[in-house]
Amino acid sequence: MQLLDGKIVSQAVKDSLKEKVLALKQQQKRAPHLAAILVGSNGASETYVASKIKNCEEIGFDSTLVRFDTDVEEEILLKKIEELNNDDSIDGILVQLPLPKHIQESKIINLINPDKDVDGFHPVSTGKMVLGLPSFIPATPYGIMLMLEHYKIETSGKHAVVIGRSNIVGRPISILLSQDGKYGNCTVTVCHSRTKNLKEICLQADIIVAALGKPGFLKADMVKENAVVIDVGITRVKDDSKKAGFSIKGDVDFDEVAPTCSYITPVPGGVGLMTIAALLKNTLYAYSSKGN
Ligand code: NAP
């Protein structure tokens, strides 16, 4: 079994981005600039946004964090997005999800200028991705693809089983894996909560992407020998032995599954780190697409 190490791969991506920023600065050009909007003070969202900003700083990107209280009116949020859309110094805009219940997420996402949609959640980005056109790819599936590429994992003709069909992970990764191209060309089965015989389907998989948000769900008896296992799950599980009071668990029972598979991503230290690396790549793409 070989570990698909998110630390190593994300660092390689970030090193290459850092070099590109240095080259831009040598040409007296400005750095790419990411604006992140955070509503409320959800612990996990705070951590994700802080990490995104920190990673921007590490590689020399500019970043702006815009914070709102949980009870912010939708109208105010929409105005802020318009302002960022019209600000030429901002290349990428992300709104940390989930948003409070009184705000319609789709309304917010759909207002982001598709040219600044670095999370790749806008319908224009989704449409382009489905058609195989150059576009922003949602950061988590993009990060998974970068990982497959880094480790040169053969995907052509393989059977990939994706557990989960969300718009941010399951659905886009199923599209990317089935596309005609390098690290695509899989035959993909998408599973969800209504899928029957999930265990039998998983046992046919050469590649499994677990993205359902149920800690330790994928057990060894669901995984074919030498399969590639990508664990997307991130769930905070109460753990009194930790200072924070919780530990982070993936959707795969790592201890059980790791000995039977060929490659596996750890949690933490796997797909989560790749998600941030992919977001940074999307931000550079937004910057470069403007002809900078
Ligand atoms: P989501 O929107 O809640 O979607 C979960 C999907 O899993 C749904 O399609 C659901 O089916 C399916 N599902 C639930 N229980 C199932 C079961 N028993 N058998 C088969 N399918 C089942 O979640 P998400 O946003 O995609 O996130 C999934 C996990 O990835 C979460 O742990 C999340 O925290 C994590 N995540 C990690 C990253 C990262 O950077 N690593 C990024 C995003 C998300 P239905 O459609 O039928 O309800």
mmCIF file of C-alpha atoms and ligand atoms in Angstrom:
data_model
loop_
_atom_site.group_PDB
_atom_site.id
_atom_site.type_symbol
_atom_site.label_atom_id
_atom_site.label_comp_id
_atom_site.label_asym_id
_atom_site.label_seq_id
_atom_site.Cartn_x
_atom_site.Cartn_y
_atom_site.Cartn_z
ATOM 1 C CA MET A 1 0.000 0.000 0.000
ATOM 2 C CA GLN A 2 1.237 3.470 -0.865
ATOM 3 C CA LEU A 3 -0.029 6.606 0.807
ATOM 4 C CA LEU A 4 -1.323 9.364 -1.471
ATOM 5 C CA ASP A 5 0.242 12.110 0.572
ATOM 6 C CA GLY A 6 -1.614 15.407 0.388
ATOM 7 C CA LYS A 7 1.217 17.174 2.211
ATOM 8 C CA ILE A 8 3.763 16.294 -0.457
ATOM 9 C CA VAL A 9 1.521 16.935 -3.463
ATOM 10 C CA SER A 10 -0.022 20.167 -2.179
ATOM 11 C CA GLN A 11 3.451 21.465 -1.308
ATOM 12 C CA ALA A 12 4.643 20.695 -4.847
ATOM 13 C CA VAL A 13 1.661 22.618 -6.274
ATOM 14 C CA LYS A 14 2.253 25.532 -3.905
ATOM 15 C CA ASP A 15 6.001 25.653 -4.667
ATOM 16 C CA SER A 16 5.254 25.929 -8.357
ATOM 17 C CA LEU A 17 2.669 28.692 -7.739
ATOM 18 C CA LYS A 18 5.130 30.545 -5.504
ATOM 19 C CA GLU A 19 7.682 30.547 -8.321
ATOM 20 C CA LYS A 20 5.085 31.959 -10.699
ATOM 21 C CA VAL A 21 4.246 34.766 -8.250
ATOM 22 C CA LEU A 22 7.944 35.588 -7.872
ATOM 23 C CA ALA A 23 8.269 35.807 -11.651
ATOM 24 C CA LEU A 24 5.257 38.147 -11.777
ATOM 25 C CA LYS A 25 6.748 40.370 -9.114
ATOM 26 C CA GLN A 26 10.067 40.496 -10.997
ATOM 27 C CA GLN A 27 8.096 41.822 -13.959
ATOM 28 C CA GLN A 28 6.649 44.527 -11.656
ATOM 29 C CA LYS A 29 3.210 42.920 -11.926
ATOM 30 C CA ARG A 30 0.758 42.623 -9.069
ATOM 31 C CA ALA A 31 0.072 39.267 -7.380
ATOM 32 C CA PRO A 32 -3.190 37.320 -7.833
ATOM 33 C CA HIS A 33 -5.784 38.386 -5.264
ATOM 34 C CA LEU A 34 -8.367 36.155 -3.576
ATOM 35 C CA ALA A 35 -11.347 37.540 -1.647
ATOM 36 C CA ALA A 36 -13.046 35.205 0.841
ATOM 37 C CA ILE A 37 -16.414 35.876 2.426
ATOM 38 C CA LEU A 38 -17.168 34.294 5.780
ATOM 39 C CA VAL A 39 -20.592 34.566 7.403
ATOM 40 C CA GLY A 40 -20.930 33.756 11.091
ATOM 41 C CA SER A 41 -18.461 31.892 13.276
ATOM 42 C CA ASN A 42 -18.929 28.183 12.543
ATOM 43 C CA GLY A 43 -15.776 26.476 13.868
ATOM 44 C CA ALA A 44 -15.036 24.379 10.779
ATOM 45 C CA SER A 45 -15.705 27.283 8.386
ATOM 46 C CA GLU A 46 -13.420 29.552 10.428
ATOM 47 C CA THR A 47 -10.659 26.947 10.201
ATOM 48 C CA TYR A 48 -11.080 26.440 6.436
ATOM 49 C CA VAL A 49 -11.083 30.161 5.647
ATOM 50 C CA ALA A 50 -8.114 30.857 7.925
ATOM 51 C CA SER A 51 -6.197 28.099 6.181
ATOM 52 C CA LYS A 52 -7.053 29.461 2.719
ATOM 53 C CA ILE A 53 -5.853 32.948 3.700
ATOM 54 C CA LYS A 54 -2.683 31.553 5.302
ATOM 55 C CA ASN A 55 -1.898 29.541 2.168
ATOM 56 C CA CYS A 56 -2.378 32.651 -0.001
ATOM 57 C CA GLU A 57 0.138 34.494 2.162
ATOM 58 C CA GLU A 58 2.600 31.586 2.006
ATOM 59 C CA ILE A 59 2.797 31.673 -1.778
ATOM 60 C CA GLY A 60 2.651 35.452 -2.168
ATOM 61 C CA PHE A 61 -0.980 35.897 -3.272
ATOM 62 C CA ASP A 62 -2.892 38.888 -1.932
ATOM 63 C CA SER A 63 -5.984 38.025 0.066
ATOM 64 C CA THR A 64 -8.934 39.847 1.581
ATOM 65 C CA LEU A 65 -11.216 38.360 4.209
ATOM 66 C CA VAL A 66 -14.692 39.863 4.408
ATOM 67 C CA ARG A 67 -16.624 38.863 7.524
ATOM 68 C CA PHE A 68 -20.303 39.186 8.312
ATOM 69 C CA ASP A 69 -22.347 38.311 11.394
ATOM 70 C CA THR A 70 -24.634 35.281 11.177
ATOM 71 C CA ASP A 71 -27.725 37.475 10.941
ATOM 72 C CA VAL A 72 -26.469 39.516 7.971
ATOM 73 C CA GLU A 73 -29.227 40.328 5.476
ATOM 74 C CA GLU A 74 -29.047 38.580 2.142
ATOM 75 C CA GLU A 75 -29.232 41.957 0.396
ATOM 76 C CA ILE A 76 -26.013 43.122 2.095
ATOM 77 C CA LEU A 77 -24.194 39.987 1.054
ATOM 78 C CA LEU A 78 -25.378 40.393 -2.544
ATOM 79 C CA LYS A 79 -24.167 44.013 -2.546
ATOM 80 C CA LYS A 80 -20.739 42.935 -1.317
ATOM 81 C CA ILE A 81 -20.478 40.364 -4.090
ATOM 82 C CA GLU A 82 -21.362 42.985 -6.691
ATOM 83 C CA GLU A 83 -18.711 45.249 -5.223
ATOM 84 C CA LEU A 84 -16.083 42.491 -5.442
ATOM 85 C CA ASN A 85 -17.257 41.603 -8.969
ATOM 86 C CA ASN A 86 -16.614 45.214 -10.015
ATOM 87 C CA ASP A 87 -13.258 45.501 -8.273
ATOM 88 C CA ASP A 88 -10.534 44.926 -10.886
ATOM 89 C CA SER A 89 -7.931 44.226 -8.212
ATOM 90 C CA ILE A 90 -9.835 41.098 -7.093
ATOM 91 C CA ASP A 91 -9.291 37.985 -9.232
ATOM 92 C CA GLY A 92 -11.164 35.322 -7.286
ATOM 93 C CA ILE A 93 -14.175 35.360 -4.980
ATOM 94 C CA LEU A 94 -15.187 32.537 -2.683
ATOM 95 C CA VAL A 95 -18.074 32.362 -0.279
ATOM 96 C CA GLN A 96 -17.455 29.846 2.482
ATOM 97 C CA LEU A 97 -20.352 27.390 2.693
ATOM 98 C CA PRO A 98 -22.630 26.541 4.393
ATOM 99 C CA LEU A 99 -24.435 29.864 4.755
ATOM 100 C CA PRO A 100 -27.062 30.530 7.436
ATOM 101 C CA LYS A 101 -30.530 29.177 6.591
ATOM 102 C CA HIS A 102 -32.088 32.599 5.845
ATOM 103 C CA ILE A 103 -29.680 33.101 2.933
ATOM 104 C CA GLN A 104 -30.297 31.356 -0.377
ATOM 105 C CA GLU A 105 -26.942 29.839 -1.300
ATOM 106 C CA SER A 106 -27.728 29.504 -4.998
ATOM 107 C CA LYS A 107 -28.639 33.204 -5.239
ATOM 108 C CA ILE A 108 -25.281 34.167 -3.753
ATOM 109 C CA ILE A 109 -23.227 31.771 -5.860
ATOM 110 C CA ASN A 110 -25.042 32.698 -9.065
ATOM 111 C CA LEU A 111 -24.217 36.364 -8.560
ATOM 112 C CA ILE A 112 -20.458 35.769 -8.480
ATOM 113 C CA ASN A 113 -18.902 36.840 -11.771
ATOM 114 C CA PRO A 114 -18.167 33.488 -13.510
ATOM 115 C CA ASP A 115 -14.696 34.867 -14.382
ATOM 116 C CA LYS A 116 -13.958 35.111 -10.635
ATOM 117 C CA ASP A 117 -15.670 31.853 -9.611
ATOM 118 C CA VAL A 118 -12.599 30.162 -8.113
ATOM 119 C CA ASP A 119 -14.716 27.642 -6.178
ATOM 120 C CA GLY A 120 -16.187 26.499 -9.502
ATOM 121 C CA PHE A 121 -19.747 26.345 -8.136
ATOM 122 C CA HIS A 122 -21.359 28.780 -10.602
ATOM 123 C CA PRO A 123 -23.632 27.117 -13.204
ATOM 124 C CA VAL A 124 -21.429 28.564 -15.978
ATOM 125 C CA SER A 125 -18.365 26.797 -14.527
ATOM 126 C CA THR A 126 -20.344 23.566 -14.098
ATOM 127 C CA GLY A 127 -21.610 23.737 -17.679
ATOM 128 C CA LYS A 128 -18.140 24.307 -19.075
ATOM 129 C CA MET A 129 -16.691 21.492 -16.982
ATOM 130 C CA VAL A 130 -19.366 19.066 -18.227
ATOM 131 C CA LEU A 131 -18.572 20.057 -21.815
ATOM 132 C CA GLY A 132 -14.844 19.612 -21.189
ATOM 133 C CA LEU A 133 -14.137 23.315 -21.859
ATOM 134 C CA PRO A 134 -11.452 25.240 -19.943
ATOM 135 C CA SER A 135 -13.082 26.341 -16.719
ATOM 136 C CA PHE A 136 -12.849 26.560 -12.947
ATOM 137 C CA ILE A 137 -13.155 23.057 -11.544
ATOM 138 C CA PRO A 138 -14.524 22.720 -8.002
ATOM 139 C CA ALA A 139 -11.500 22.619 -5.740
ATOM 140 C CA THR A 140 -11.973 19.212 -4.107
ATOM 141 C CA PRO A 141 -12.453 17.177 -7.320
ATOM 142 C CA TYR A 142 -9.694 19.228 -8.960
ATOM 143 C CA GLY A 143 -7.420 18.419 -6.020
ATOM 144 C CA ILE A 144 -8.179 14.713 -6.395
ATOM 145 C CA MET A 145 -7.298 14.877 -10.109
ATOM 146 C CA LEU A 146 -4.002 16.636 -9.280
ATOM 147 C CA MET A 147 -3.231 13.858 -6.828
ATOM 148 C CA LEU A 148 -3.928 11.101 -9.388
ATOM 149 C CA GLU A 149 -1.685 12.973 -11.833
ATOM 150 C CA HIS A 150 1.145 13.407 -9.314
ATOM 151 C CA TYR A 151 1.246 9.686 -8.530
ATOM 152 C CA LYS A 152 0.631 8.796 -12.211
ATOM 153 C CA ILE A 153 -2.264 6.521 -11.297
ATOM 154 C CA GLU A 154 -3.645 4.708 -14.330
ATOM 155 C CA THR A 155 -7.338 5.490 -14.698
ATOM 156 C CA SER A 156 -8.104 4.618 -18.322
ATOM 157 C CA GLY A 157 -10.606 1.767 -18.579
ATOM 158 C CA LYS A 158 -10.826 1.414 -14.803
ATOM 159 C CA HIS A 159 -14.101 1.134 -12.947
ATOM 160 C CA ALA A 160 -14.448 4.070 -10.558
ATOM 161 C CA VAL A 161 -17.162 4.027 -7.908
ATOM 162 C CA VAL A 162 -18.046 7.406 -6.415
ATOM 163 C CA ILE A 163 -20.059 7.333 -3.185
ATOM 164 C CA GLY A 164 -21.946 10.632 -2.942
ATOM 165 C CA ARG A 165 -23.531 12.855 -5.588
ATOM 166 C CA SER A 166 -23.177 16.368 -4.160
ATOM 167 C CA ASN A 167 -22.607 19.292 -6.511
ATOM 168 C CA ILE A 168 -19.286 20.093 -4.866
ATOM 169 C CA VAL A 169 -17.681 16.631 -4.760
ATOM 170 C CA GLY A 170 -19.477 13.495 -5.954
ATOM 171 C CA ARG A 171 -21.055 14.752 -9.166
ATOM 172 C CA PRO A 172 -18.052 16.746 -10.466
ATOM 173 C CA ILE A 173 -15.485 14.032 -9.684
ATOM 174 C CA SER A 174 -17.681 11.487 -11.501
ATOM 175 C CA ILE A 175 -17.672 13.764 -14.565
ATOM 176 C CA LEU A 176 -13.923 14.362 -14.452
ATOM 177 C CA LEU A 177 -13.087 10.675 -14.070
ATOM 178 C CA SER A 178 -15.301 9.765 -17.022
ATOM 179 C CA GLN A 179 -13.976 12.508 -19.332
ATOM 180 C CA ASP A 180 -11.909 11.585 -22.359
ATOM 181 C CA GLY A 181 -8.416 12.607 -21.295
ATOM 182 C CA LYS A 182 -5.436 11.763 -19.160
ATOM 183 C CA TYR A 183 -6.518 10.634 -15.705
ATOM 184 C CA GLY A 184 -10.048 10.225 -17.053
ATOM 185 C CA ASN A 185 -11.552 7.508 -19.247
ATOM 186 C CA CYS A 186 -12.925 5.613 -16.265
ATOM 187 C CA THR A 187 -16.218 3.789 -16.328
ATOM 188 C CA VAL A 188 -17.967 5.518 -13.456
ATOM 189 C CA THR A 189 -20.732 4.368 -11.139
ATOM 190 C CA VAL A 190 -22.228 7.088 -8.934
ATOM 191 C CA CYS A 191 -23.790 5.867 -5.688
ATOM 192 C CA HIS A 192 -25.991 7.707 -3.189
ATOM 193 C CA SER A 193 -28.264 7.057 -0.243
ATOM 194 C CA ARG A 194 -30.825 5.186 -2.405
ATOM 195 C CA THR A 195 -28.248 2.887 -4.019
ATOM 196 C CA LYS A 196 -28.972 -0.800 -3.515
ATOM 197 C CA ASN A 197 -26.186 -3.355 -3.090
ATOM 198 C CA LEU A 198 -23.562 -0.706 -2.416
ATOM 199 C CA LYS A 199 -21.145 -3.276 -1.035
ATOM 200 C CA GLU A 200 -21.318 -5.400 -4.215
ATOM 201 C CA ILE A 201 -20.822 -2.311 -6.390
ATOM 202 C CA CYS A 202 -17.832 -1.164 -4.337
ATOM 203 C CA LEU A 203 -16.288 -4.629 -4.605
ATOM 204 C CA GLN A 204 -16.183 -4.173 -8.407
ATOM 205 C CA ALA A 205 -14.289 -0.877 -8.140
ATOM 206 C CA ASP A 206 -10.695 -0.307 -9.184
ATOM 207 C CA ILE A 207 -10.980 3.208 -7.783
ATOM 208 C CA ILE A 208 -13.309 4.265 -4.951
ATOM 209 C CA VAL A 209 -14.007 7.884 -4.073
ATOM 210 C CA ALA A 210 -15.793 8.040 -0.716
ATOM 211 C CA ALA A 211 -17.586 11.384 -0.319
ATOM 212 C CA LEU A 212 -20.609 10.806 1.875
ATOM 213 C CA GLY A 213 -19.718 12.352 5.219
ATOM 214 C CA LYS A 214 -20.126 9.197 7.333
ATOM 215 C CA PRO A 215 -16.970 8.525 9.374
ATOM 216 C CA GLY A 216 -15.407 5.085 8.882
ATOM 217 C CA PHE A 217 -18.196 4.001 6.485
ATOM 218 C CA LEU A 218 -16.039 2.160 3.934
ATOM 219 C CA LYS A 219 -14.864 -1.118 5.456
ATOM 220 C CA ALA A 220 -12.309 -3.656 4.211
ATOM 221 C CA ASP A 221 -15.024 -6.107 3.086
ATOM 222 C CA MET A 222 -16.267 -3.464 0.602
ATOM 223 C CA VAL A 223 -12.914 -2.986 -1.131
ATOM 224 C CA LYS A 224 -11.339 -5.180 -3.810
ATOM 225 C CA GLU A 225 -7.694 -6.069 -3.327
ATOM 226 C CA ASN A 226 -5.334 -3.445 -4.819
ATOM 227 C CA ALA A 227 -8.057 -0.845 -5.324
ATOM 228 C CA VAL A 228 -7.200 2.863 -5.158
ATOM 229 C CA VAL A 229 -9.117 4.509 -2.304
ATOM 230 C CA ILE A 230 -9.714 8.259 -2.149
ATOM 231 C CA ASP A 231 -11.214 9.443 1.124
ATOM 232 C CA VAL A 232 -12.920 12.835 0.838
ATOM 233 C CA GLY A 233 -14.795 12.731 4.140
ATOM 234 C CA ILE A 234 -14.040 15.240 6.864
ATOM 235 C CA THR A 235 -16.128 14.870 10.007
ATOM 236 C CA ARG A 236 -15.370 16.241 13.435
ATOM 237 C CA VAL A 237 -15.856 13.416 15.930
ATOM 238 C CA LYS A 238 -15.928 14.052 19.682
ATOM 239 C CA ASP A 239 -12.585 13.054 21.161
ATOM 240 C CA ASP A 240 -11.803 14.021 24.736
ATOM 241 C CA SER A 241 -8.179 12.935 24.337
ATOM 242 C CA LYS A 242 -7.623 15.890 21.965
ATOM 243 C CA LYS A 243 -7.100 19.449 23.140
ATOM 244 C CA ALA A 244 -9.691 20.669 20.635
ATOM 245 C CA GLY A 245 -12.205 18.115 21.977
ATOM 246 C CA PHE A 246 -12.597 16.427 18.584
ATOM 247 C CA SER A 247 -10.633 14.554 15.955
ATOM 248 C CA ILE A 248 -11.080 14.605 12.180
ATOM 249 C CA LYS A 249 -12.355 11.363 10.628
ATOM 250 C CA GLY A 250 -12.652 10.342 7.002
ATOM 251 C CA ASP A 251 -15.319 8.183 5.344
ATOM 252 C CA VAL A 252 -12.926 5.236 5.132
ATOM 253 C CA ASP A 253 -11.979 2.929 7.977
ATOM 254 C CA PHE A 254 -8.308 3.556 7.252
ATOM 255 C CA ASP A 255 -6.817 0.900 9.564
ATOM 256 C CA GLU A 256 -9.000 -1.830 8.031
ATOM 257 C CA VAL A 257 -8.832 -0.747 4.392
ATOM 258 C CA ALA A 258 -5.203 0.405 4.025
ATOM 259 C CA PRO A 259 -3.630 -3.105 4.068
ATOM 260 C CA THR A 260 -5.842 -4.336 1.191
ATOM 261 C CA CYS A 261 -5.524 -1.454 -1.265
ATOM 262 C CA SER A 262 -2.778 -0.242 -3.588
ATOM 263 C CA TYR A 263 -3.080 3.477 -2.817
ATOM 264 C CA ILE A 264 -5.025 5.349 -0.156
ATOM 265 C CA THR A 265 -5.404 8.959 1.010
ATOM 266 C CA PRO A 266 -5.125 9.602 4.744
ATOM 267 C CA VAL A 267 -7.487 11.875 6.696
ATOM 268 C CA PRO A 268 -6.238 14.367 7.682
ATOM 269 C CA GLY A 269 -3.321 14.957 5.304
ATOM 270 C CA GLY A 270 -4.981 13.854 2.069
ATOM 271 C CA VAL A 271 -7.700 15.393 -0.068
ATOM 272 C CA GLY A 272 -8.283 18.342 2.314
ATOM 273 C CA LEU A 273 -4.830 19.774 1.616
ATOM 274 C CA MET A 274 -5.289 19.204 -2.109
ATOM 275 C CA THR A 275 -8.530 21.192 -2.026
ATOM 276 C CA ILE A 276 -6.666 24.304 -0.915
ATOM 277 C CA ALA A 277 -3.894 23.758 -3.474
ATOM 278 C CA ALA A 278 -6.522 23.479 -6.219
ATOM 279 C CA LEU A 279 -8.254 26.654 -5.036
ATOM 280 C CA LEU A 280 -4.940 28.497 -5.332
ATOM 281 C CA LYS A 281 -4.472 27.124 -8.857
ATOM 282 C CA ASN A 282 -7.970 28.343 -9.755
ATOM 283 C CA THR A 283 -7.074 31.801 -8.418
ATOM 284 C CA LEU A 284 -4.001 31.974 -10.641
ATOM 285 C CA TYR A 285 -6.161 30.802 -13.561
ATOM 286 C CA ALA A 286 -8.624 33.646 -12.873
ATOM 287 C CA TYR A 287 -5.741 36.133 -12.770
ATOM 288 C CA SER A 288 -4.112 34.836 -15.971
ATOM 289 C CA SER A 289 -7.406 34.606 -17.883
ATOM 290 C CA LYS A 290 -7.748 38.379 -17.513
ATOM 291 C CA GLY A 291 -4.599 38.738 -19.600
ATOM 292 C CA ASN A 292 -2.400 39.719 -16.642
HETATM 293 P P1 NAP B 1 -23.337 16.012 1.082
HETATM 294 O O1 NAP B 1 -23.715 17.199 0.266
HETATM 295 O O2 NAP B 1 -23.968 15.789 2.398
HETATM 296 O O3 NAP B 1 -23.538 14.725 0.177
HETATM 297 C C1 NAP B 1 -23.373 13.445 0.691
HETATM 298 C C2 NAP B 1 -23.703 12.439 -0.367
HETATM 299 O O4 NAP B 1 -23.507 11.149 0.181
HETATM 300 C C3 NAP B 1 -25.150 12.510 -0.862
HETATM 301 O O5 NAP B 1 -25.181 12.387 -2.251
HETATM 302 C C4 NAP B 1 -25.822 11.326 -0.179
HETATM 303 O O6 NAP B 1 -26.849 10.735 -0.932
HETATM 304 C C5 NAP B 1 -24.659 10.351 -0.071
HETATM 305 N N1 NAP B 1 -24.844 9.411 1.019
HETATM 306 C C6 NAP B 1 -25.164 9.672 2.302
HETATM 307 N N2 NAP B 1 -25.256 8.536 3.005
HETATM 308 C C7 NAP B 1 -25.018 7.533 2.152
HETATM 309 C C8 NAP B 1 -24.982 6.116 2.278
HETATM 310 N N3 NAP B 1 -25.219 5.518 3.440
HETATM 311 N N4 NAP B 1 -24.691 5.393 1.191
HETATM 312 C C9 NAP B 1 -24.444 5.991 -0.007
HETATM 313 N N5 NAP B 1 -24.468 7.318 -0.194
HETATM 314 C C10 NAP B 1 -24.753 8.080 0.873
HETATM 315 O O7 NAP B 1 -21.761 16.001 1.365
HETATM 316 P P2 NAP B 1 -20.519 16.647 0.573
HETATM 317 O O8 NAP B 1 -20.581 18.115 0.700
HETATM 318 O O9 NAP B 1 -20.373 16.026 -0.760
HETATM 319 O O10 NAP B 1 -19.335 16.138 1.500
HETATM 320 C C11 NAP B 1 -19.093 14.769 1.729
HETATM 321 C C12 NAP B 1 -17.965 14.628 2.739
HETATM 322 O O11 NAP B 1 -16.803 15.235 2.199
HETATM 323 C C13 NAP B 1 -18.207 15.368 4.059
HETATM 324 O O12 NAP B 1 -17.570 14.658 5.092
HETATM 325 C C14 NAP B 1 -17.518 16.693 3.858
HETATM 326 O O13 NAP B 1 -17.110 17.300 5.082
HETATM 327 C C15 NAP B 1 -16.331 16.246 3.056
HETATM 328 N N6 NAP B 1 -15.724 17.283 2.234
HETATM 329 C C16 NAP B 1 -14.378 17.334 2.250
HETATM 330 C C17 NAP B 1 -13.717 18.232 1.465
HETATM 331 C C18 NAP B 1 -12.230 18.232 1.470
HETATM 332 O O14 NAP B 1 -11.629 19.229 1.153
HETATM 333 N N7 NAP B 1 -11.618 17.095 1.799
HETATM 334 C C19 NAP B 1 -14.440 19.128 0.668
HETATM 335 C C20 NAP B 1 -15.824 19.040 0.640
HETATM 336 C C21 NAP B 1 -16.472 18.101 1.424
HETATM 337 P P3 NAP B 1 -28.213 11.515 -1.306
HETATM 338 O O15 NAP B 1 -27.855 12.440 -2.436
HETATM 339 O O16 NAP B 1 -29.135 10.429 -1.729
HETATM 340 O O17 NAP B 1 -28.648 12.228 -0.078
#
